[in-house]
Amino acid sequence: MFLDYDGTLTPIVKKPERAFMSEQTRNAVRELAMTFSTSIVTGRSCDKAKGFIQLDELHYAGSHGQDIQLNDGTDPFQPNSEYLPVIAEATERLKEAVREIKGASVENNKFCVSVHYREVRREKDKDLLKNIVMRTVTEEFPDLKVTNGKKVREVRPGAKFDKGDAVKYLLQQLTNKHSWDSSRILPIYIGDDKTDEDAFKVLSEEGGFGIRVCKWRKRTAAEYSLKNPSEVKEFLEKLVRWRREQDQV
Ligand SMILES: [Mg+2]
């Protein structure tokens, strides 16, 4: 099981630092991880994701998969580690550049910088923020690139490594580690945003399927959908119950 965090396990909130997960969802994810191998794949840094989720049973792919930490304590896999200094520099520069925009916030997610505008009210300010981010990155940080998410601009290493690559890596590592028969694995990925589409594509190549969390019909590579994080929680609970019933037969 692969799970995104924001918008999937927790509703999108105004202040990103307050995206807390409910105790019921935490229980559902804990039960899930005890039943199926479960990984979190998020744009947040591993540290932040672990802080929110607080479950040691999980594997974590933070910073859009650029920091992969298995739950067995082995060294993390960080394919873009050479970008750390430039990301730190870009964080400071972007903080400075959007300081005047009311409601803007800049979050360092270790291997990427998130510039949030969930709390920016005026349309004109939102446009200004998007322009500043694009201009700053193109002019001053040519090794980085900008991608769009829900009310956020993400500044990431130019080298390609996305949630899809992270899922591929995790599948390979876990299959080897547990000596799974790869023809008997059914990977499932649940996510709500554009960056999750890369993972949905990989899943269909790997014989699994994606579930997009969305209220309305969307153009997506996922085969199924759930409406909101509370439906996700119910789905996870059902999956665990189903598996336990199978075991009893
Ligand atoms: Mg999300």
mmCIF file of C-alpha atoms and ligand atoms in Angstrom:
data_model
loop_
_atom_site.group_PDB
_atom_site.id
_atom_site.type_symbol
_atom_site.label_atom_id
_atom_site.label_comp_id
_atom_site.label_asym_id
_atom_site.label_seq_id
_atom_site.Cartn_x
_atom_site.Cartn_y
_atom_site.Cartn_z
ATOM 1 C CA MET A 1 0.000 0.000 0.000
ATOM 2 C CA PHE A 2 1.227 3.449 -0.903
ATOM 3 C CA LEU A 3 -0.394 6.489 0.659
ATOM 4 C CA ASP A 4 0.015 10.191 0.089
ATOM 5 C CA TYR A 5 -0.479 12.340 3.211
ATOM 6 C CA ASP A 6 -2.006 15.821 2.685
ATOM 7 C CA GLY A 7 -5.469 15.646 1.136
ATOM 8 C CA THR A 8 -5.439 11.838 1.383
ATOM 9 C CA LEU A 9 -5.085 10.944 5.074
ATOM 10 C CA THR A 10 -5.920 14.443 6.277
ATOM 11 C CA PRO A 11 -8.051 17.208 4.766
ATOM 12 C CA ILE A 12 -6.231 20.150 3.168
ATOM 13 C CA VAL A 13 -6.061 22.807 5.870
ATOM 14 C CA LYS A 14 -5.292 26.515 5.708
ATOM 15 C CA LYS A 15 -2.093 26.298 7.692
ATOM 16 C CA PRO A 16 0.062 23.461 6.316
ATOM 17 C CA GLU A 17 1.873 23.078 9.648
ATOM 18 C CA ARG A 18 -1.463 22.145 11.235
ATOM 19 C CA ALA A 19 -2.367 19.235 8.928
ATOM 20 C CA PHE A 20 -2.909 16.825 11.795
ATOM 21 C CA MET A 21 -4.226 13.335 11.273
ATOM 22 C CA SER A 22 -7.197 12.118 13.327
ATOM 23 C CA GLU A 23 -6.679 9.385 15.914
ATOM 24 C CA GLN A 24 -9.135 7.138 13.986
ATOM 25 C CA THR A 25 -7.127 7.507 10.801
ATOM 26 C CA ARG A 26 -3.904 6.808 12.700
ATOM 27 C CA ASN A 27 -5.445 3.592 14.038
ATOM 28 C CA ALA A 28 -6.622 2.611 10.553
ATOM 29 C CA VAL A 29 -3.150 3.192 9.092
ATOM 30 C CA ARG A 30 -1.499 1.273 11.959
ATOM 31 C CA GLU A 31 -3.785 -1.728 11.398
ATOM 32 C CA LEU A 32 -3.137 -1.471 7.671
ATOM 33 C CA ALA A 33 0.636 -1.479 8.171
ATOM 34 C CA MET A 34 0.355 -4.558 10.401
ATOM 35 C CA THR A 35 -1.541 -6.334 7.629
ATOM 36 C CA PHE A 36 0.117 -5.043 4.429
ATOM 37 C CA SER A 37 3.494 -3.485 3.753
ATOM 38 C CA THR A 38 2.642 0.238 3.802
ATOM 39 C CA SER A 39 4.586 3.289 2.618
ATOM 40 C CA ILE A 40 3.853 6.999 2.862
ATOM 41 C CA VAL A 41 4.791 8.933 -0.295
ATOM 42 C CA THR A 42 4.586 12.674 0.305
ATOM 43 C CA GLY A 43 5.899 16.075 -0.711
ATOM 44 C CA ARG A 44 6.720 16.755 2.929
ATOM 45 C CA SER A 45 10.141 15.963 4.347
ATOM 46 C CA CYS A 46 10.426 12.576 6.082
ATOM 47 C CA ASP A 47 10.882 14.306 9.439
ATOM 48 C CA LYS A 48 7.648 16.259 9.052
ATOM 49 C CA ALA A 49 5.669 13.288 7.782
ATOM 50 C CA LYS A 50 6.898 11.157 10.692
ATOM 51 C CA GLY A 51 6.019 13.963 13.096
ATOM 52 C CA PHE A 52 2.435 14.051 11.816
ATOM 53 C CA ILE A 53 1.876 10.330 11.430
ATOM 54 C CA GLN A 54 3.893 8.941 14.347
ATOM 55 C CA LEU A 55 3.916 5.340 13.224
ATOM 56 C CA ASP A 56 7.210 3.418 13.127
ATOM 57 C CA GLU A 57 5.644 0.526 11.217
ATOM 58 C CA LEU A 58 5.620 2.509 7.964
ATOM 59 C CA HIS A 59 8.174 3.177 5.253
ATOM 60 C CA TYR A 60 8.496 6.858 4.371
ATOM 61 C CA ALA A 61 9.288 8.428 1.001
ATOM 62 C CA GLY A 62 9.535 12.142 1.771
ATOM 63 C CA SER A 63 10.248 15.211 -0.379
ATOM 64 C CA HIS A 64 8.362 13.713 -3.348
ATOM 65 C CA GLY A 65 10.296 10.485 -2.983
ATOM 66 C CA GLN A 66 13.753 12.016 -2.861
ATOM 67 C CA ASP A 67 14.351 10.755 0.663
ATOM 68 C CA ILE A 68 13.332 7.127 1.132
ATOM 69 C CA GLN A 69 13.552 5.614 4.601
ATOM 70 C CA LEU A 70 12.580 1.988 5.151
ATOM 71 C CA ASN A 71 11.354 0.966 8.600
ATOM 72 C CA ASP A 72 14.289 -1.422 9.125
ATOM 73 C CA GLY A 73 16.734 1.367 9.978
ATOM 74 C CA THR A 74 18.905 0.945 6.865
ATOM 75 C CA ASP A 75 20.498 4.092 5.410
ATOM 76 C CA PRO A 76 18.052 6.343 3.559
ATOM 77 C CA PHE A 77 18.088 6.406 -0.241
ATOM 78 C CA GLN A 78 18.570 10.016 -1.339
ATOM 79 C CA PRO A 79 19.094 10.180 -5.112
ATOM 80 C CA ASN A 80 19.296 13.996 -5.205
ATOM 81 C CA SER A 81 21.436 14.655 -2.151
ATOM 82 C CA GLU A 82 23.817 16.937 -4.085
ATOM 83 C CA TYR A 83 20.954 19.458 -4.284
ATOM 84 C CA LEU A 84 20.701 19.987 -0.496
ATOM 85 C CA PRO A 85 22.783 23.200 -0.367
ATOM 86 C CA VAL A 86 21.018 24.826 -3.320
ATOM 87 C CA ILE A 87 17.589 23.961 -1.868
ATOM 88 C CA ALA A 88 18.586 25.570 1.433
ATOM 89 C CA GLU A 89 19.773 28.669 -0.415
ATOM 90 C CA ALA A 90 16.589 28.834 -2.523
ATOM 91 C CA THR A 91 14.450 28.565 0.633
ATOM 92 C CA GLU A 92 16.074 31.666 2.112
ATOM 93 C CA ARG A 93 15.898 33.544 -1.178
ATOM 94 C CA LEU A 94 12.189 32.708 -1.700
ATOM 95 C CA LYS A 95 11.307 33.670 1.880
ATOM 96 C CA GLU A 96 12.843 37.049 1.171
ATOM 97 C CA ALA A 97 11.163 37.370 -2.241
ATOM 98 C CA VAL A 98 7.571 36.705 -1.065
ATOM 99 C CA ARG A 99 7.885 38.429 2.317
ATOM 100 C CA GLU A 100 5.636 41.304 1.250
ATOM 101 C CA ILE A 101 2.785 39.027 0.135
ATOM 102 C CA LYS A 102 0.257 38.651 2.925
ATOM 103 C CA GLY A 103 -0.562 34.995 3.664
ATOM 104 C CA ALA A 104 2.337 33.499 1.686
ATOM 105 C CA SER A 105 4.450 30.906 3.460
ATOM 106 C CA VAL A 106 7.653 29.137 2.485
ATOM 107 C CA GLU A 107 8.349 25.647 3.793
ATOM 108 C CA ASN A 108 11.685 23.878 3.496
ATOM 109 C CA ASN A 109 10.989 20.215 2.814
ATOM 110 C CA LYS A 110 14.673 19.315 2.664
ATOM 111 C CA PHE A 111 14.836 18.242 -1.003
ATOM 112 C CA CYS A 112 12.219 20.717 -2.158
ATOM 113 C CA VAL A 113 10.809 24.086 -1.176
ATOM 114 C CA SER A 114 7.045 24.566 -0.957
ATOM 115 C CA VAL A 115 5.691 28.076 -1.447
ATOM 116 C CA HIS A 116 2.110 27.963 -0.134
ATOM 117 C CA TYR A 117 -0.632 30.431 -1.065
ATOM 118 C CA ARG A 118 -3.631 28.787 0.647
ATOM 119 C CA GLU A 119 -3.933 31.848 2.840
ATOM 120 C CA VAL A 120 -3.280 34.486 0.212
ATOM 121 C CA ARG A 121 -6.656 36.191 -0.320
ATOM 122 C CA ARG A 122 -6.276 38.558 -3.272
ATOM 123 C CA GLU A 123 -6.136 37.033 -6.777
ATOM 124 C CA LYS A 124 -3.634 39.682 -7.766
ATOM 125 C CA ASP A 125 -1.306 38.593 -4.938
ATOM 126 C CA LYS A 126 -1.601 34.942 -5.945
ATOM 127 C CA ASP A 127 -0.495 35.826 -9.488
ATOM 128 C CA LEU A 128 2.303 37.954 -8.131
ATOM 129 C CA LEU A 129 3.518 35.066 -5.954
ATOM 130 C CA LYS A 130 3.481 32.598 -8.868
ATOM 131 C CA ASN A 131 5.448 35.070 -11.010
ATOM 132 C CA ILE A 132 8.008 35.740 -8.299
ATOM 133 C CA VAL A 133 8.592 32.021 -7.722
ATOM 134 C CA MET A 134 8.979 31.312 -11.430
ATOM 135 C CA ARG A 135 11.246 34.297 -12.021
ATOM 136 C CA THR A 136 13.455 33.682 -8.993
ATOM 137 C CA VAL A 137 13.991 30.051 -9.919
ATOM 138 C CA THR A 138 14.636 30.625 -13.641
ATOM 139 C CA GLU A 139 16.982 33.538 -13.077
ATOM 140 C CA GLU A 140 18.847 32.469 -9.966
ATOM 141 C CA PHE A 141 18.501 28.701 -9.615
ATOM 142 C CA PRO A 142 18.767 27.105 -13.065
ATOM 143 C CA ASP A 143 19.390 23.668 -11.506
ATOM 144 C CA LEU A 144 15.929 23.699 -9.926
ATOM 145 C CA LYS A 145 12.446 23.506 -11.437
ATOM 146 C CA VAL A 146 8.939 24.595 -10.417
ATOM 147 C CA THR A 147 5.904 22.287 -10.299
ATOM 148 C CA ASN A 148 2.296 23.069 -9.352
ATOM 149 C CA GLY A 149 0.223 21.525 -6.603
ATOM 150 C CA LYS A 150 -2.930 22.434 -4.712
ATOM 151 C CA LYS A 151 -2.418 26.082 -3.698
ATOM 152 C CA VAL A 152 1.320 25.514 -3.684
ATOM 153 C CA ARG A 153 4.295 25.998 -5.970
ATOM 154 C CA GLU A 154 6.966 23.357 -5.402
ATOM 155 C CA VAL A 155 10.590 24.115 -6.192
ATOM 156 C CA ARG A 156 12.460 20.879 -6.809
ATOM 157 C CA PRO A 157 15.749 19.544 -8.190
ATOM 158 C CA GLY A 158 15.917 19.634 -11.966
ATOM 159 C CA ALA A 159 16.963 15.972 -12.049
ATOM 160 C CA LYS A 160 13.938 13.738 -12.507
ATOM 161 C CA PHE A 161 12.917 11.754 -9.474
ATOM 162 C CA ASP A 162 9.239 11.839 -8.652
ATOM 163 C CA LYS A 163 6.659 9.893 -6.673
ATOM 164 C CA GLY A 164 6.513 7.355 -9.519
ATOM 165 C CA ASP A 165 10.257 6.671 -9.290
ATOM 166 C CA ALA A 166 9.921 6.390 -5.516
ATOM 167 C CA VAL A 167 7.161 3.797 -5.826
ATOM 168 C CA LYS A 168 9.226 1.811 -8.348
ATOM 169 C CA TYR A 169 12.227 1.880 -6.002
ATOM 170 C CA LEU A 170 10.166 0.851 -2.974
ATOM 171 C CA LEU A 171 8.477 -2.004 -4.837
ATOM 172 C CA GLN A 172 11.858 -3.334 -5.932
ATOM 173 C CA GLN A 173 13.460 -3.011 -2.491
ATOM 174 C CA LEU A 174 10.542 -4.558 -0.621
ATOM 175 C CA THR A 175 10.142 -7.392 -3.120
ATOM 176 C CA ASN A 176 13.827 -8.292 -2.715
ATOM 177 C CA LYS A 177 13.816 -7.884 1.033
ATOM 178 C CA HIS A 178 10.783 -10.096 1.638
ATOM 179 C CA SER A 179 11.497 -12.422 -1.332
ATOM 180 C CA TRP A 180 7.977 -11.784 -2.593
ATOM 181 C CA ASP A 181 6.747 -13.483 -5.722
ATOM 182 C CA SER A 182 6.272 -10.355 -7.852
ATOM 183 C CA SER A 183 3.403 -11.930 -9.794
ATOM 184 C CA ARG A 184 1.431 -12.133 -6.522
ATOM 185 C CA ILE A 185 1.801 -8.492 -5.491
ATOM 186 C CA LEU A 186 -1.038 -6.036 -5.989
ATOM 187 C CA PRO A 187 0.298 -2.532 -5.340
ATOM 188 C CA ILE A 188 -2.286 0.175 -4.590
ATOM 189 C CA TYR A 189 -1.564 3.904 -4.465
ATOM 190 C CA ILE A 190 -3.941 6.493 -2.988
ATOM 191 C CA GLY A 191 -3.322 10.205 -3.632
ATOM 192 C CA ASP A 192 -5.166 13.433 -4.372
ATOM 193 C CA ASP A 193 -2.885 15.712 -6.365
ATOM 194 C CA LYS A 194 -1.073 16.185 -9.666
ATOM 195 C CA THR A 195 2.224 14.853 -8.342
ATOM 196 C CA ASP A 196 0.470 11.568 -7.506
ATOM 197 C CA GLU A 197 -0.264 11.018 -11.190
ATOM 198 C CA ASP A 198 3.360 9.895 -11.764
ATOM 199 C CA ALA A 199 2.766 7.165 -9.204
ATOM 200 C CA PHE A 200 -0.589 6.135 -10.727
ATOM 201 C CA LYS A 201 1.151 5.617 -14.082
ATOM 202 C CA VAL A 202 3.842 3.418 -12.538
ATOM 203 C CA LEU A 203 1.216 1.391 -10.693
ATOM 204 C CA SER A 204 -0.658 0.489 -13.834
ATOM 205 C CA GLU A 205 2.647 -0.604 -15.448
ATOM 206 C CA GLU A 206 3.387 -2.729 -12.373
ATOM 207 C CA GLY A 207 0.014 -4.458 -12.418
ATOM 208 C CA GLY A 208 -1.523 -2.458 -9.595
ATOM 209 C CA PHE A 209 -3.977 0.403 -9.546
ATOM 210 C CA GLY A 210 -4.372 3.963 -8.376
ATOM 211 C CA ILE A 211 -7.127 5.615 -6.386
ATOM 212 C CA ARG A 212 -7.504 9.373 -6.780
ATOM 213 C CA VAL A 213 -9.078 11.268 -3.908
ATOM 214 C CA CYS A 214 -11.350 13.874 -5.500
ATOM 215 C CA LYS A 215 -14.846 15.250 -5.090
ATOM 216 C CA TRP A 216 -15.517 15.557 -8.794
ATOM 217 C CA ARG A 217 -14.503 13.612 -11.882
ATOM 218 C CA LYS A 218 -10.948 14.460 -12.909
ATOM 219 C CA ARG A 219 -8.623 13.580 -15.750
ATOM 220 C CA THR A 220 -6.416 10.992 -14.055
ATOM 221 C CA ALA A 221 -4.351 7.864 -14.606
ATOM 222 C CA ALA A 222 -5.982 6.301 -11.532
ATOM 223 C CA GLU A 223 -8.615 3.616 -12.125
ATOM 224 C CA TYR A 224 -10.729 4.400 -9.069
ATOM 225 C CA SER A 225 -11.642 7.297 -6.848
ATOM 226 C CA LEU A 226 -12.666 8.073 -3.287
ATOM 227 C CA LYS A 227 -14.320 11.345 -2.332
ATOM 228 C CA ASN A 228 -12.344 12.500 0.703
ATOM 229 C CA PRO A 229 -9.971 11.445 3.496
ATOM 230 C CA SER A 230 -12.792 9.962 5.563
ATOM 231 C CA GLU A 231 -13.704 7.636 2.675
ATOM 232 C CA VAL A 232 -10.010 6.732 2.449
ATOM 233 C CA LYS A 233 -10.041 5.772 6.117
ATOM 234 C CA GLU A 234 -13.137 3.591 5.615
ATOM 235 C CA PHE A 235 -11.542 1.920 2.597
ATOM 236 C CA LEU A 236 -8.398 1.092 4.580
ATOM 237 C CA GLU A 237 -10.472 -0.351 7.416
ATOM 238 C CA LYS A 238 -12.464 -2.497 4.983
ATOM 239 C CA LEU A 239 -9.284 -3.757 3.356
ATOM 240 C CA VAL A 240 -7.911 -4.891 6.726
ATOM 241 C CA ARG A 241 -11.214 -6.565 7.665
ATOM 242 C CA TRP A 242 -11.335 -8.349 4.317
ATOM 243 C CA ARG A 243 -7.788 -9.653 4.754
ATOM 244 C CA ARG A 244 -8.514 -10.937 8.258
ATOM 245 C CA GLU A 245 -11.622 -12.729 7.052
ATOM 246 C CA GLN A 246 -9.552 -14.364 4.304
ATOM 247 C CA ASP A 247 -7.095 -15.600 6.902
ATOM 248 C CA GLN A 248 -9.871 -17.213 8.911
ATOM 249 C CA VAL A 249 -11.260 -19.173 5.970
HETATM 250 MG MG MG B 1 -1.749 15.228 -1.388
#
